[in-house]
Tab-separated table of C-alpha atoms in Angstrom:
chain	number	residue	atom	x	y	z
A	976	MET	CA	-1.833	-11.573	21.744
A	977	ASN	CA	-4.237	-13.720	23.779
A	978	ASN	CA	-5.702	-10.604	25.413
A	979	ILE	CA	-6.289	-9.036	21.986
A	980	LYS	CA	-8.041	-12.182	20.752
A	981	ARG	CA	-10.148	-12.315	23.905
A	982	LYS	CA	-11.190	-8.655	23.569
A	983	ARG	CA	-12.043	-9.152	19.887
A	984	LYS	CA	-14.074	-12.242	20.736
A	985	ASN	CA	-15.965	-10.415	23.484
A	986	SER	CA	-16.707	-7.459	21.191
A	987	LEU	CA	-18.350	-9.817	18.686
A	988	ALA	CA	-20.430	-11.637	21.300
A	989	PRO	CA	-24.106	-10.637	21.558
A	990	ARG	CA	-25.106	-8.409	24.453
A	991	LEU	CA	-28.377	-8.111	26.297
A	992	ARG	CA	-30.252	-5.137	24.818
A	993	TYR	CA	-33.063	-4.927	27.359
A	994	PRO	CA	-33.135	-4.595	31.159
A	995	LEU	CA	-33.510	-7.877	32.986
A	996	ARG	CA	-36.400	-7.577	35.442
A	997	LYS	CA	-36.324	-11.176	36.650
A	998	SER	CA	-33.764	-13.793	37.595
A	999	ILE	CA	-32.960	-16.544	35.110
A	1000	SER	CA	-33.392	-20.201	35.997
A	1001	LEU	CA	-31.885	-23.077	34.031
A	1002	VAL	CA	-33.716	-26.398	33.927
A	1003	GLY	CA	-32.895	-29.733	32.327
A	1004	LEU	CA	-31.750	-33.239	33.063
A	1005	MET	CA	-28.559	-34.046	34.917
A	1006	GLY	CA	-25.635	-33.558	32.569
A	1007	SER	CA	-27.346	-30.893	30.480
A	1008	GLY	CA	-24.733	-28.310	31.473
A	1009	LYS	CA	-26.767	-26.128	33.810
A	1010	THR	CA	-23.761	-25.329	36.012
A	1011	THR	CA	-21.162	-24.977	33.253
A	1012	ILE	CA	-23.404	-22.864	31.041
A	1013	GLY	CA	-24.899	-21.040	34.014
A	1014	VAL	CA	-21.529	-19.805	35.283
A	1015	ARG	CA	-20.612	-18.450	31.842
A	1016	LEU	CA	-24.026	-16.882	31.315
A	1017	ALA	CA	-23.923	-15.196	34.725
A	1018	ARG	CA	-20.484	-13.787	33.965
A	1019	ARG	CA	-21.696	-12.353	30.650
A	1020	LEU	CA	-24.744	-10.779	32.299
A	1021	HIS	CA	-22.784	-9.555	35.352
A	1022	LEU	CA	-24.939	-11.612	37.685
A	1023	LYS	CA	-24.186	-14.165	40.372
A	1024	PHE	CA	-24.603	-17.857	39.563
A	1025	VAL	CA	-26.290	-19.943	42.263
A	1026	ASP	CA	-26.590	-23.740	42.234
A	1027	SER	CA	-29.761	-24.837	44.034
A	1028	ASP	CA	-28.286	-28.238	44.963
A	1029	HIS	CA	-25.336	-26.547	46.681
A	1030	GLU	CA	-27.717	-24.273	48.581
A	1031	ILE	CA	-29.778	-27.288	49.664
A	1032	GLU	CA	-26.637	-29.052	50.884
A	1033	LYS	CA	-25.618	-25.982	52.903
A	1034	ALA	CA	-29.071	-25.702	54.461
A	1035	ALA	CA	-29.375	-29.418	55.269
A	1036	GLY	CA	-25.788	-30.140	56.247
A	1037	HIS	CA	-25.850	-33.207	53.980
A	1038	THR	CA	-24.994	-33.914	50.359
A	1039	VAL	CA	-27.831	-34.460	47.893
A	1040	SER	CA	-26.975	-38.182	47.784
A	1041	GLU	CA	-27.120	-38.411	51.585
A	1042	ILE	CA	-30.493	-36.649	51.696
A	1043	PHE	CA	-31.899	-39.086	49.129
A	1044	GLU	CA	-30.527	-42.086	51.041
A	1045	LYS	CA	-31.554	-40.955	54.549
A	1046	PHE	CA	-34.838	-39.157	53.920
A	1047	GLY	CA	-36.016	-40.148	50.436
A	1048	GLU	CA	-36.885	-38.112	47.359
A	1049	GLU	CA	-40.139	-36.689	48.746
A	1050	ASP	CA	-38.414	-34.950	51.664
A	1051	PHE	CA	-35.657	-33.776	49.342
A	1052	ARG	CA	-38.210	-32.135	47.007
A	1053	LYS	CA	-39.850	-30.337	49.931
A	1054	GLY	CA	-36.513	-28.896	51.016
A	1055	GLU	CA	-35.648	-28.060	47.424
A	1056	ARG	CA	-38.939	-26.188	47.040
A	1057	ARG	CA	-38.237	-24.041	50.112
A	1058	VAL	CA	-34.675	-23.231	49.063
A	1059	ILE	CA	-35.579	-22.332	45.475
A	1060	ASN	CA	-38.479	-20.159	46.624
A	1061	ARG	CA	-36.123	-18.270	48.932
A	1062	LEU	CA	-33.534	-17.767	46.196
A	1063	ILE	CA	-35.941	-16.424	43.581
A	1064	THR	CA	-37.755	-14.054	45.937
A	1065	GLU	CA	-34.611	-12.249	47.100
A	1066	ASP	CA	-34.066	-8.704	45.816
A	1067	ARG	CA	-30.989	-9.538	43.758
A	1068	LYS	CA	-31.262	-11.073	40.301
A	1069	ILE	CA	-29.319	-14.290	39.744
A	1070	VAL	CA	-28.735	-17.080	37.274
A	1071	LEU	CA	-30.076	-20.159	39.049
A	1072	GLY	CA	-29.028	-23.681	38.150
A	1073	THR	CA	-31.725	-26.097	39.335
A	1074	GLY	CA	-31.618	-29.821	40.007
A	1075	GLY	CA	-32.902	-32.107	37.255
A	1076	GLY	CA	-36.155	-32.892	39.058
A	1077	ALA	CA	-36.908	-29.437	40.468
A	1078	PHE	CA	-39.083	-28.344	37.544
A	1079	MET	CA	-41.139	-31.540	37.848
A	1080	ASP	CA	-42.511	-30.419	41.203
A	1081	LYS	CA	-45.752	-28.578	40.404
A	1082	LYS	CA	-45.362	-25.894	43.076
A	1083	THR	CA	-41.697	-25.287	42.300
A	1084	ARG	CA	-42.456	-25.143	38.572
A	1085	SER	CA	-45.240	-22.620	39.113
A	1086	ARG	CA	-42.981	-20.352	41.175
A	1087	LEU	CA	-40.113	-20.558	38.696
A	1088	LEU	CA	-42.381	-19.722	35.748
A	1089	LYS	CA	-43.858	-16.769	37.616
A	1090	LYS	CA	-40.751	-15.321	39.243
A	1091	THR	CA	-37.998	-16.120	36.713
A	1092	ILE	CA	-37.260	-16.551	33.029
A	1093	VAL	CA	-37.016	-20.321	32.683
A	1094	ILE	CA	-34.552	-21.693	30.128
A	1095	TRP	CA	-34.471	-25.391	29.263
A	1096	LEU	CA	-31.090	-26.756	28.176
A	1097	LYS	CA	-32.112	-29.634	25.928
A	1098	VAL	CA	-29.574	-32.413	25.313
A	1099	ASP	CA	-29.899	-35.790	23.572
A	1100	VAL	CA	-29.681	-38.970	25.633
A	1101	ASP	CA	-26.342	-40.247	24.294
A	1102	LEU	CA	-24.589	-37.042	25.284
A	1103	LEU	CA	-26.250	-37.126	28.707
A	1104	VAL	CA	-24.964	-40.677	29.231
A	1105	GLU	CA	-21.457	-39.604	28.238
A	1106	ARG	CA	-21.457	-36.631	30.573
A	1107	THR	CA	-23.030	-38.312	33.606
A	1108	SER	CA	-20.712	-41.327	33.363
A	1109	LYS	CA	-17.864	-39.084	34.507
A	1110	ARG	CA	-19.456	-38.656	37.954
A	1111	ASP	CA	-20.858	-41.195	40.409
A	1112	THR	CA	-22.794	-38.735	42.579
A	1113	ARG	CA	-26.122	-38.928	40.721
A	1114	PRO	CA	-28.614	-40.623	43.080
A	1115	LEU	CA	-31.143	-41.482	40.361
A	1116	LEU	CA	-28.509	-43.255	38.245
A	1117	LYS	CA	-27.440	-45.650	40.993
A	1118	THR	CA	-30.508	-47.858	40.701
A	1119	GLY	CA	-29.927	-49.432	37.278
A	1120	ASP	CA	-28.542	-48.961	33.778
A	1121	PRO	CA	-27.826	-45.214	33.337
A	1122	LYS	CA	-28.910	-45.080	29.694
A	1123	GLU	CA	-32.226	-46.815	30.378
A	1124	ILE	CA	-32.860	-44.519	33.338
A	1125	LEU	CA	-32.050	-41.402	31.296
A	1126	GLN	CA	-34.278	-42.565	28.431
A	1127	LYS	CA	-37.107	-43.048	30.910
A	1128	LEU	CA	-36.471	-39.619	32.415
A	1129	THR	CA	-36.535	-37.909	29.010
A	1130	LYS	CA	-39.950	-39.417	28.273
A	1131	GLU	CA	-41.268	-38.302	31.655
A	1132	ARG	CA	-39.651	-34.894	31.929
A	1133	TYR	CA	-39.183	-33.457	28.447
A	1134	PRO	CA	-42.923	-32.757	27.966
A	1135	ILE	CA	-42.842	-30.786	31.246
A	1136	TYR	CA	-39.589	-28.994	30.415
A	1137	GLU	CA	-41.328	-27.700	27.272
A	1138	GLU	CA	-43.248	-25.297	29.520
A	1139	ALA	CA	-40.022	-23.276	29.845
A	1140	HIS	CA	-40.021	-19.764	28.405
A	1141	LEU	CA	-37.006	-20.558	26.213
A	1142	ILE	CA	-35.624	-23.823	24.841
A	1143	ILE	CA	-31.932	-24.047	23.953
A	1144	GLU	CA	-30.359	-26.991	22.144
A	1145	SER	CA	-27.187	-27.701	24.107
A	1146	GLY	CA	-24.957	-30.140	22.238
A	1147	GLN	CA	-21.283	-30.917	21.801
A	1148	GLY	CA	-20.351	-27.429	20.602
A	1149	PRO	CA	-18.428	-24.777	22.540
A	1150	HIS	CA	-20.077	-23.565	25.732
A	1151	ASP	CA	-19.750	-19.948	24.608
A	1152	LYS	CA	-21.885	-20.730	21.557
A	1153	VAL	CA	-24.664	-21.982	23.839
A	1154	VAL	CA	-24.369	-18.795	25.914
A	1155	ASN	CA	-24.572	-16.712	22.727
A	1156	ASP	CA	-27.699	-18.612	21.679
A	1157	ILE	CA	-29.264	-17.925	25.072
A	1158	ILE	CA	-28.566	-14.194	24.836
A	1159	TRP	CA	-29.942	-14.006	21.279
A	1160	LYS	CA	-33.154	-15.710	22.382
A	1161	LEU	CA	-33.328	-13.638	25.554
A	1162	ASN	CA	-33.226	-10.455	23.473
A	1163	LYS	CA	-36.117	-11.673	21.333
A	1164	TYR	CA	-38.082	-12.782	24.383
A	1165	LEU	CA	-37.512	-9.517	26.259
A	1166	ALA	CA	-38.478	-7.468	23.188
A	1167	ILE	CA	-41.808	-9.307	23.002
A	1168	GLU	CA	-42.363	-8.925	26.745
A	1169	LYS	CA	-41.644	-5.195	26.488
A	1170	LYS	CA	-44.301	-4.794	23.784
A	1171	LYS	CA	-46.799	-6.766	25.871
A	1172	TYR	CA	-46.053	-4.570	28.879
A	1173	GLN	CA	-46.420	-1.358	26.875
A	1174	LYS	CA	-49.708	-2.566	25.449
A	1175	ARG	CA	-50.965	-3.529	28.901
A	1176	ILE	CA	-50.223	-0.155	30.492
A	1177	GLY	CA	-51.128	1.765	27.353
A	1178	THR	CA	-47.844	3.639	26.853
A	1179	ASN	CA	-48.505	3.808	23.122
A	1180	LYS	CA	-51.791	5.693	23.644
A	1181	PRO	CA	-51.923	9.521	23.511
A	1182	SER	CA	-51.673	11.273	26.863
A	1183	PRO	CA	-55.047	12.339	28.321
A	1184	ASN	CA	-53.638	15.891	28.464
A	1185	ARG	CA	-52.822	15.884	24.784
A	1186	LYS	CA	-55.014	16.146	21.719
A	1187	THR	CA	-54.127	15.525	18.116
A	1188	SER	CA	-54.318	18.470	15.714
A	1189	ALA	CA	-55.431	18.331	12.101
A	1190	THR	CA	-51.800	17.984	11.069
A	1191	GLY	CA	-51.461	14.810	13.137
A	1192	LYS	CA	-49.255	16.419	15.778
A	1193	GLU	CA	-50.003	16.169	19.483
A	1194	ASN	CA	-50.592	19.393	21.383
A	1195	ASP	CA	-50.355	19.744	25.149
A	1196	THR	CA	-53.640	21.074	26.546
A	1197	LYS	CA	-52.230	21.872	30.009
A	1198	ASN	CA	-52.141	25.482	31.127
A	1199	ASP	CA	-48.729	27.008	31.692
A	1200	SER	CA	-49.939	28.577	34.934
């Protein structure tokens, strides 16, 4: 019975209608659900999910918290920039979950916007506080009152996050609903990009080897020889 329900649910879920030519990167504050949503989105799109923080930790041999404590945020951002650039320039397409401050770095932001489809998972402060309170591994929240820090971060970062290609409201609802919303918006975005591409390369123009007859039909002017 559960398998039948699952199959019925999957058959009703939206599917991507256009080929994905770029990787997808998820941006947003800590607690916005980039990993949770990213894993589900990657599964639906048959892609691999990659967490940039995990990749940084593997490359550095330290946790994110340790890097912040030993080397400071500036060095962390430099390492983050290198790792993200490597991930998004590989041949394979992925769903990339980025750290909360990654998109604030001008160079990283520029690369993400150029090489990937950037999706901002937007969440209100109260929900962020609730989610982040369940973990004590957030370096930026260890320096004061979490809610005040998150409010400050929203004021600083939300105007920058708005540069993302797509903005998704990620609230208390089911994670699958958020994934569905992403796919719906991706389809609209990719449809627009396809039209822009066709216009740019002129695929809607008549072939130079064709001419239009009085009836409005195109005739091939090439010789059969």
